[in-house]
Coordinates of C-alpha atoms and ligand atoms in Angstrom, one line a residue:
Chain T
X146 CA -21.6 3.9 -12.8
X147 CA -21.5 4.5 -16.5
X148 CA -20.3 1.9 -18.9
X149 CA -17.4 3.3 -20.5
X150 CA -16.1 4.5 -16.8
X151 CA -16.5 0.9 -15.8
X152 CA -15.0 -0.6 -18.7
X153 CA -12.0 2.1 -18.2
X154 CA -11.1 1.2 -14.4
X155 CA -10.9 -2.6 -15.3
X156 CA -8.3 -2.1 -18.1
X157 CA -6.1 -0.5 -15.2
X158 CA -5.8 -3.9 -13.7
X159 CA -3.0 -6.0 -14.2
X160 CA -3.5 -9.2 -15.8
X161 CA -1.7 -13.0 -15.3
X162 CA 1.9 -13.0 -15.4
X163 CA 2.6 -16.4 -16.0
X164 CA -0.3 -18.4 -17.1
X165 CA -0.8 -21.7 -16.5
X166 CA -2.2 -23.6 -19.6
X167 CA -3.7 -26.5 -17.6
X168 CA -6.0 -24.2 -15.6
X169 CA -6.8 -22.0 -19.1
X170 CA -5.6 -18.8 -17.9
X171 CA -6.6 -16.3 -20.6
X172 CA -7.7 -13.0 -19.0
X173 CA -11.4 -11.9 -19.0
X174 CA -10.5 -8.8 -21.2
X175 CA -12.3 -5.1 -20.1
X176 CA -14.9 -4.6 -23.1
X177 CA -16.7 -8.4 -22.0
X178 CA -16.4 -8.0 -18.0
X179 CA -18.0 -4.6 -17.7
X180 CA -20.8 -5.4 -20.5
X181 CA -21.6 -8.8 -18.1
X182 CA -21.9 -7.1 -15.1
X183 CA -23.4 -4.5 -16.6
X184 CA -26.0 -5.9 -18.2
X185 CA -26.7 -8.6 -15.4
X186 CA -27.5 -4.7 -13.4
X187 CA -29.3 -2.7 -15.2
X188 CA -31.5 -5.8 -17.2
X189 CA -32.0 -7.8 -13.9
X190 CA -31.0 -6.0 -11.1
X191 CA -28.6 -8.8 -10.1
X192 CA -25.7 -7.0 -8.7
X193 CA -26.0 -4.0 -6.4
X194 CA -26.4 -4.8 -2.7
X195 CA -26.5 -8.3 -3.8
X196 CA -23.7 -10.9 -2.6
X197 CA -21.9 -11.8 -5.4
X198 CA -19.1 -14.6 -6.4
X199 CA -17.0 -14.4 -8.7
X200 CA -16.0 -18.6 -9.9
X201 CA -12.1 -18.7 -11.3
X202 CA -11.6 -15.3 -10.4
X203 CA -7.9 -15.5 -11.8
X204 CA -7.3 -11.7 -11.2
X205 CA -10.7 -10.9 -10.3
X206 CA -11.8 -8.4 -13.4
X207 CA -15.3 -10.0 -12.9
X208 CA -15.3 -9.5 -8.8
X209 CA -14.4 -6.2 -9.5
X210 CA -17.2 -5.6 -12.0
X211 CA -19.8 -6.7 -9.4
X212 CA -18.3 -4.7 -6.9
X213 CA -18.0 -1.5 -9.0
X214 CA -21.4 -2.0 -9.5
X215 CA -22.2 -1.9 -6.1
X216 CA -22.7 -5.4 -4.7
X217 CA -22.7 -5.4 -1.4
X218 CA -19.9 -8.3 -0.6
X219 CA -18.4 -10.1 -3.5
X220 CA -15.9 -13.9 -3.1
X221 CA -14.1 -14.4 -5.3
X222 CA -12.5 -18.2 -5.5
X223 CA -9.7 -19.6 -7.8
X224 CA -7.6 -22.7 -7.2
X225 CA -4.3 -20.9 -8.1
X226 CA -2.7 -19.0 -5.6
X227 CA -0.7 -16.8 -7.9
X228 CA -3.6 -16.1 -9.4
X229 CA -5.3 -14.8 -6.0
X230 CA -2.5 -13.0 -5.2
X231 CA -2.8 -11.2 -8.6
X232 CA -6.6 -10.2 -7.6
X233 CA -6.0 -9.2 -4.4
X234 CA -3.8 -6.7 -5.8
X235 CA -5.9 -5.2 -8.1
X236 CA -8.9 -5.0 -5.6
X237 CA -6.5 -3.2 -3.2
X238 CA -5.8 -0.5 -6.0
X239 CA -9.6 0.1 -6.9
X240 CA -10.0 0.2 -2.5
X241 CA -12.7 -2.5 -3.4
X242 CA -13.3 -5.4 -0.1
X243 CA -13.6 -8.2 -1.8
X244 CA -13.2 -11.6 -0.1
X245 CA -11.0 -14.7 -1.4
X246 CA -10.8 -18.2 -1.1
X247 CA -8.3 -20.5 -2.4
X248 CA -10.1 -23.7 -3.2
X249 CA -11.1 -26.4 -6.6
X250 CA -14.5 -25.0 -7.5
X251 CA -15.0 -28.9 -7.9
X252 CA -14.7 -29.8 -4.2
X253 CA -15.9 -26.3 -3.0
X254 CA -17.6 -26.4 0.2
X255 CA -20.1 -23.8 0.4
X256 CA -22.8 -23.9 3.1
X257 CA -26.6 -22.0 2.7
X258 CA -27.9 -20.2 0.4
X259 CA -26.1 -16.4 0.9
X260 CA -24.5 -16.1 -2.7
X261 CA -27.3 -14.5 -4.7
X262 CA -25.4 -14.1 -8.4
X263 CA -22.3 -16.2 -9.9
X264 CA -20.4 -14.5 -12.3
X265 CA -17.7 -16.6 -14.5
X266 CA -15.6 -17.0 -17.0
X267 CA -14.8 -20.5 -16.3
X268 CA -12.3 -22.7 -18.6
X269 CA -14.1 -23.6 -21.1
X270 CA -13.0 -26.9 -21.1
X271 CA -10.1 -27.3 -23.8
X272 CA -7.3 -28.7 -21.8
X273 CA -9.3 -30.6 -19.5
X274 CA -12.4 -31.8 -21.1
X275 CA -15.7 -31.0 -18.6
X276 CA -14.0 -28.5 -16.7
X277 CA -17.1 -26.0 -18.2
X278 CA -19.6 -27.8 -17.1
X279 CA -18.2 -28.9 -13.4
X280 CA -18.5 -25.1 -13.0
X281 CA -21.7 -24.5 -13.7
X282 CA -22.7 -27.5 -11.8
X283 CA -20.8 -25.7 -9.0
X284 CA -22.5 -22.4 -9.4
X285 CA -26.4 -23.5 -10.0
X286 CA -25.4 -25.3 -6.7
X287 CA -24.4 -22.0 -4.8
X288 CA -26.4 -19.4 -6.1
X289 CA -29.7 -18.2 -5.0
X290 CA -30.7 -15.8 -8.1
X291 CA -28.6 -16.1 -11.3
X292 CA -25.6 -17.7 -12.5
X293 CA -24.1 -15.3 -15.5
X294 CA -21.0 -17.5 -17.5
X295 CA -19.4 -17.6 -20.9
X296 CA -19.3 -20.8 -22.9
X297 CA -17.9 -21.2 -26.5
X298 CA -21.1 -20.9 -28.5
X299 CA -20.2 -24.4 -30.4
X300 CA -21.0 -26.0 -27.0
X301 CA -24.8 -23.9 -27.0
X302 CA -26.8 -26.8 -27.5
X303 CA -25.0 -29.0 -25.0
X304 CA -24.7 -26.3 -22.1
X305 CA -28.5 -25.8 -22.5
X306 CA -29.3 -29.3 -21.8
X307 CA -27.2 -30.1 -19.2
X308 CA -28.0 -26.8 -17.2
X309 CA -31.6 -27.8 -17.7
X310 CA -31.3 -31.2 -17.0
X311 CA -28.7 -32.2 -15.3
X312 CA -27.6 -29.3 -13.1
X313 CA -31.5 -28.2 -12.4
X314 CA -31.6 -25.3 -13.6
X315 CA -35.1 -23.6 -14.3
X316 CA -34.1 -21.2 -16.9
X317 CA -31.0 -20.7 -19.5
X318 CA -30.5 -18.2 -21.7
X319 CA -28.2 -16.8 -24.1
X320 CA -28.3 -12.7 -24.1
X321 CA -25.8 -12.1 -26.4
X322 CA -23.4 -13.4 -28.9
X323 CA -19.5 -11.9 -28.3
X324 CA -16.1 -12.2 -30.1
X325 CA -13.4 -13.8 -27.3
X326 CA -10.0 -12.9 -28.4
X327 CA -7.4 -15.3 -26.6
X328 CA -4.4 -13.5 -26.6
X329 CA -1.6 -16.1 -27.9
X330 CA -0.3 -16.6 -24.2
X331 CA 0.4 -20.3 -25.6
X332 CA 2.8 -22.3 -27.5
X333 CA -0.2 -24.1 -29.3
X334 CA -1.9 -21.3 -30.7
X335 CA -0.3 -20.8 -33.8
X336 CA -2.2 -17.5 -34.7
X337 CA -1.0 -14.7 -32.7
X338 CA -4.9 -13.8 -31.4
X339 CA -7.2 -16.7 -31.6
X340 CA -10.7 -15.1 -32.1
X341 CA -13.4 -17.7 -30.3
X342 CA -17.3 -16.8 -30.1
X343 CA -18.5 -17.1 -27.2
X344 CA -22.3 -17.0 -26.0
X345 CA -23.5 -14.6 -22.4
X346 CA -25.5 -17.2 -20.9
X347 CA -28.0 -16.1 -17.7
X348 CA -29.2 -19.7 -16.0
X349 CA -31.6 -19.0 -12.8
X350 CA -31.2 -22.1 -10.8
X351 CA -34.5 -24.1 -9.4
X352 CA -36.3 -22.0 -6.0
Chain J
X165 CA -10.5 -13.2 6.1
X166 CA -13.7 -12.0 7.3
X167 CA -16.4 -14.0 9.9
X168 CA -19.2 -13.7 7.2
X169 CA -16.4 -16.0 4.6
X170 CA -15.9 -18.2 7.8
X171 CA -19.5 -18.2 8.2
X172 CA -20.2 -20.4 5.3
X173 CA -17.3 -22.5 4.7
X174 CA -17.0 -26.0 5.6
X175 CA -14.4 -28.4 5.2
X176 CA -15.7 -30.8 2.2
X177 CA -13.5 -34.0 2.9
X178 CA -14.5 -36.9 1.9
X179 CA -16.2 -39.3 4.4
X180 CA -16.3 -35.8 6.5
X181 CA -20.5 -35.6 7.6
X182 CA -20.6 -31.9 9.4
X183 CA -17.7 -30.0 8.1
X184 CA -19.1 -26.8 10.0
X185 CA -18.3 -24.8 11.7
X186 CA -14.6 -25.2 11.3
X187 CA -12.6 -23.9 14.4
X188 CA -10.2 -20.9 14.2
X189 CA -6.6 -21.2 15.2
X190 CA -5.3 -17.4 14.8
X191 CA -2.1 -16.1 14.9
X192 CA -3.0 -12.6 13.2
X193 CA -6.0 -10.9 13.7
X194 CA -6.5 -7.4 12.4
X195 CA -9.5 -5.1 12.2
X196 CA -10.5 -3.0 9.1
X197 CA -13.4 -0.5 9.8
X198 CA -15.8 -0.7 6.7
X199 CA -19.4 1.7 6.8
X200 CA -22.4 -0.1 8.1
X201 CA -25.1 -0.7 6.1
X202 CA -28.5 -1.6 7.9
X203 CA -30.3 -3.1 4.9
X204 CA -27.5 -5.9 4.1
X205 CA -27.1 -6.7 7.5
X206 CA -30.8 -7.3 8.1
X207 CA -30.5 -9.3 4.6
X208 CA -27.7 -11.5 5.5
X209 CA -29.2 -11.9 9.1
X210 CA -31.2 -15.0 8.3
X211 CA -28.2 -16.8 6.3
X212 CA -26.2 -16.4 9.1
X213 CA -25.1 -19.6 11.7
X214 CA -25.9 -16.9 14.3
X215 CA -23.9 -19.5 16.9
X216 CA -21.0 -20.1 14.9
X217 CA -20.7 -16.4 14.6
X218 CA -20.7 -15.4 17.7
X219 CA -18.3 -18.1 18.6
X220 CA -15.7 -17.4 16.1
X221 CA -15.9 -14.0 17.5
X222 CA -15.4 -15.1 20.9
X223 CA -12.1 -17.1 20.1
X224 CA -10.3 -13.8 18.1
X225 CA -11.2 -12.0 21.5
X226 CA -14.7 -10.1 20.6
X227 CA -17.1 -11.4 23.1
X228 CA -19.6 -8.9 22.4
X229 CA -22.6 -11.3 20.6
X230 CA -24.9 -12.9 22.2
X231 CA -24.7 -16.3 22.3
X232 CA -28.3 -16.5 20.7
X233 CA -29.8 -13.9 18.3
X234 CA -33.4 -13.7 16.8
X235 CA -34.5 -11.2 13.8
X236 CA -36.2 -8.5 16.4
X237 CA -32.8 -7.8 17.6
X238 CA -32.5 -5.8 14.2
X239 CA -34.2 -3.3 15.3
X240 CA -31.5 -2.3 17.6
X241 CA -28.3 -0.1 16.5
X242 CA -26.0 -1.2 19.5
X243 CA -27.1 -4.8 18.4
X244 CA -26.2 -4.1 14.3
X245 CA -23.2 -2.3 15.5
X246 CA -21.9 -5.7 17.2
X247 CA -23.3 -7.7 14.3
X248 CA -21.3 -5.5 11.5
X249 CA -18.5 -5.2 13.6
X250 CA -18.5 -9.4 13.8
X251 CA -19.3 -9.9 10.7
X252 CA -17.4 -7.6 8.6
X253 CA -15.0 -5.7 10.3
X254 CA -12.3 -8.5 11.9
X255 CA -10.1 -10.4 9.8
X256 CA -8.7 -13.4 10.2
X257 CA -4.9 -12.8 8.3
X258 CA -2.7 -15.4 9.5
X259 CA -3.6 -18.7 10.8
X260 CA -5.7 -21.6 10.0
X261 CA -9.1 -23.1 10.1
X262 CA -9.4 -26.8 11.4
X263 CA -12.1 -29.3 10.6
X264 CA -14.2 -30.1 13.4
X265 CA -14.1 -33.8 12.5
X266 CA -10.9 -34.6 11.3
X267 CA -8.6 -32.1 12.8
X268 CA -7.0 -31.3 9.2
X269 CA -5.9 -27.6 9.2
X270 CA -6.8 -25.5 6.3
X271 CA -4.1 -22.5 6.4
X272 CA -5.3 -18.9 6.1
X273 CA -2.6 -16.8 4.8
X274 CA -2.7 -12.9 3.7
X275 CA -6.2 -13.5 4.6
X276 CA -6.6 -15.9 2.2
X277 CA -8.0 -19.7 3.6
X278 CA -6.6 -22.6 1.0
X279 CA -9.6 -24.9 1.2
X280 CA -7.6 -27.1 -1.2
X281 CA -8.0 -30.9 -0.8
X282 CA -5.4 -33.5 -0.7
X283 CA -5.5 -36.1 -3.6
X284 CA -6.8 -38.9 -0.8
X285 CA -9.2 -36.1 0.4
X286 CA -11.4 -35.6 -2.3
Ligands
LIG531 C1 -10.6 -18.1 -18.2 S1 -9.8 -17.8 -16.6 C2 -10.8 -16.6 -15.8 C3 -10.2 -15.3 -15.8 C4 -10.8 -14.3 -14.9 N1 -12.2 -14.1 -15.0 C5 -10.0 -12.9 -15.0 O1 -10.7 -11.9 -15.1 O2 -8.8 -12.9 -14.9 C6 -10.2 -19.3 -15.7 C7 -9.8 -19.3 -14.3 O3 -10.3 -20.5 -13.6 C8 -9.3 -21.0 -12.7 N2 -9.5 -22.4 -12.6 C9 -9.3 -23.4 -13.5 N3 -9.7 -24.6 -13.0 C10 -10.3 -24.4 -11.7 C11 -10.9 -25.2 -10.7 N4 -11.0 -26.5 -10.9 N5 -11.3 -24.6 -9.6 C12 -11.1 -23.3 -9.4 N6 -10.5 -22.4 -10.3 C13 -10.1 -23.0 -11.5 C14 -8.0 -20.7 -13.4 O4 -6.9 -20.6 -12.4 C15 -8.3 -19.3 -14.0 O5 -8.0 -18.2 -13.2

C-alpha cells in the first residue's frame, strides 16, 4: 500500500466524540499514523504478517495502520469503552479484523511472548504525571520485536534513560522529529491548536 | 472475541498466582469465516497454550482439536483447518470470562472482554 492511499483511508475514520481530558484523548491525526506504520514497514519490516498491538487505541487509527499494512492479527486495547466502541466502528468500515480488549494498560495481563510490534500514541503524561512512561513499561513488557511510541521531545532525554534502564530495553531510538497539533478539544488550551513536537521513538526490548 | 485473544489473557488480580486459562461462560457464540493463512498459523503455533485452546473450543461446542498437539501436526491441512478454524474463526460475543482462582467474572460484550480491575483488585 502506498503512502498517500494509506494516509487517505485513515482520515475516513471518525474520531472521539466526547473526549475525556483525564485519559488525554486527542486523536492520532492521519499524516503521523500512516508515516509510523509506514516507516516501522518498509525501514524494519515490523508490520506485515507480524501480530501487532495497538496500546490506547482510542479509535484505533494506529491498529488500522498495522492492519492496512498487512499485519497478520492486530489488539488493540484502551481502558475507555466509548473509545472501543468508536474503533470498532471504524475497523468494521475498512472490513479490517482487528481484536479488542477493554482493560488499564497498567494492570494488563498479557501472557507469552505472541505480540511482535507495539504501536502507541500513549498520553503523554500531562494530566496524570507518568502515565507515558507506565506505557512503555507496559509495551517493552509485551512485545517481542519493537515498540514504536510518540513522546513529547522535551521528555527525550528522560524516555531514553528509563527505556534503557529501567524498562530493559536494548535499543532506543528517535527516527524522526514531528509537529503534534492538539486540536483545542479542551477548556485549558487557550490557543485554538496547540502545536507540541513530538519525537518517533523505535525501542527493541531485551531477547 | 476470538480463541487466539482468549489464548493469552489472564486475569491479573492481585494476590491471583495462575490467572490462566480463564474459563468461558458464553451466552453468544458466532462464527466469522476469515481466509487461512499457513505461514501465521505455523508462526503462532508455538505461542499457543495448545490445551487451553482446545478446551475453550470444547466448551463453545467445537470439539474437533486434539486434546494434545505437537509442531509435526502442521504439516497436515485437515489439522490447520481445525487449528484456524479454533483459533480464528469463533467468536466469543456475549458472555464472560471467569478467573480460575477467584471466580470474578470478566464480561465480554460485543465481543469485547473488560479486563478492568476493581479499585481493591489491583
Ligand atoms: C492520545 S490518545 C491515543 C489516540 C489513538 N491512537 C487514536 O488514534 O485515536 C491516548 C489513549 O490512551 C487511552 N488511555 C489513557 N490511559 C490509559 C490506561 N491507563 N490504559 C489504557 N488506555 C489508556 C485513552 O483512552 C486514549 O484513547
Amino acid at each position: 500500500m502506498k503512502l498517500k492511499q494509506l494516509e487517505s483511508l485513515l482520515g475516513n475514520l471518525q474520531q472521539f466524540s466526547n473526549p475525556k481530558v483525564e485519559l488525554e484523548q486527542y486523536p492520532t491525526g492521519p499524516h503521523i499514523a500512516s508515516r509510523m506504520l509506514y516507516m516501522a514497514e518498509n525501514s524494519y519490516g515490523d508490520v506485515t504478517e507480524k501480530v501487532v498491538a495497538d496500546f490506547g487505541c482510542g479509535c484505533g487509527t494506529l491498529g488500522a495502520a498495522a492492519a492496512l499494512m498487512g499485519a497478520e492479527q492486530v489488539f488493540g486495547i484502551d481502558v475507555d469503552s466509548e473509545s472501543l466502541e468508536m474503533a470498532t466502528a471504524n475497523a468494521e468500515d475498512l472490513e479490517l479484523d482487528i481484536e479488542f480488549v477493554q482493560c488499564d494498560i497498567r494492570n494488563l495481563g498479557w501472557r507469552g511472548s505472541s505480540v511482535d510490534t507495539v504501536v502507541m500514541n500513549p498520553p503523554f503524561g500531562t494530566r496524570r504525571k507518568g502515565a507515558d512512561m507506565e506505557f512503555l513499561c507496559a509495551a517493552l513488557k509485551i512485545a517481542s520485536g519493537a515498540v514504536y511510541s510518540l513522546h513529547k521531545t522535551s521528555t527525550r532525554d528522560h524516555i531514553k534513560r528509563a527505556a534503557l534502564r529501567d524498562f530493559g530495553a536494548k535499543t532506543a531510538e528517535v527516527l524522526c522529529e514531528l509537529r503534534f497539533d492538539v486540536p483545542q478539544l479542551y477548556k485549558f488550551h487557550k490557543k485554538k491548536e496547540v502545536d507540541v513536537a513530538v519525537d518517533l521513538w523505535r525501542f527493541e526490548p531485551k531477547d | 472475541m476470538r480463541l487466539l485473544t482468549h489464548n493469552m489473557l489472564s486475569s491479573n488480580i492481585k494476590g491471583v498466582v495462575n490467572g490462566f486459562p480463564l474459563r468461558i461462560e458464553a451466552e453468544k457464540v458466532i462464527h466469522k469465516e476469515v481466509d487461512l493463512n499457513p505461514d501465521f498459523l505455523r508462526n503462532i503455533f508455538s505461542k499457543i497454550e495448545w490445551r487451553a485452546l482446545s478446551d475453550a473450543a470444547r466448551s463453545l461446542g467445537y470439539a474437533e482439536l486434539p486434546e494434545e498437539a505437537e509442531e509435526s501436526m502442521l504439516d497436515s491441512d485437515e489439522f490447520l483447518g481445525k487449528f484456524h478454524h479454533a483459533l480464528l474463526e469463533i467468536h466469543l460475543e456475549e458472555g464472560a470470562l471467569v478467573c480460575p482462582e477467584t471466580g470474578r467474572k470478566f464480561s465480554v460484550s460485543k465481543g469485547i472482554p473488560n479486563m478492568l480491575l476493581h479499585e481493591d483488585e489491583v
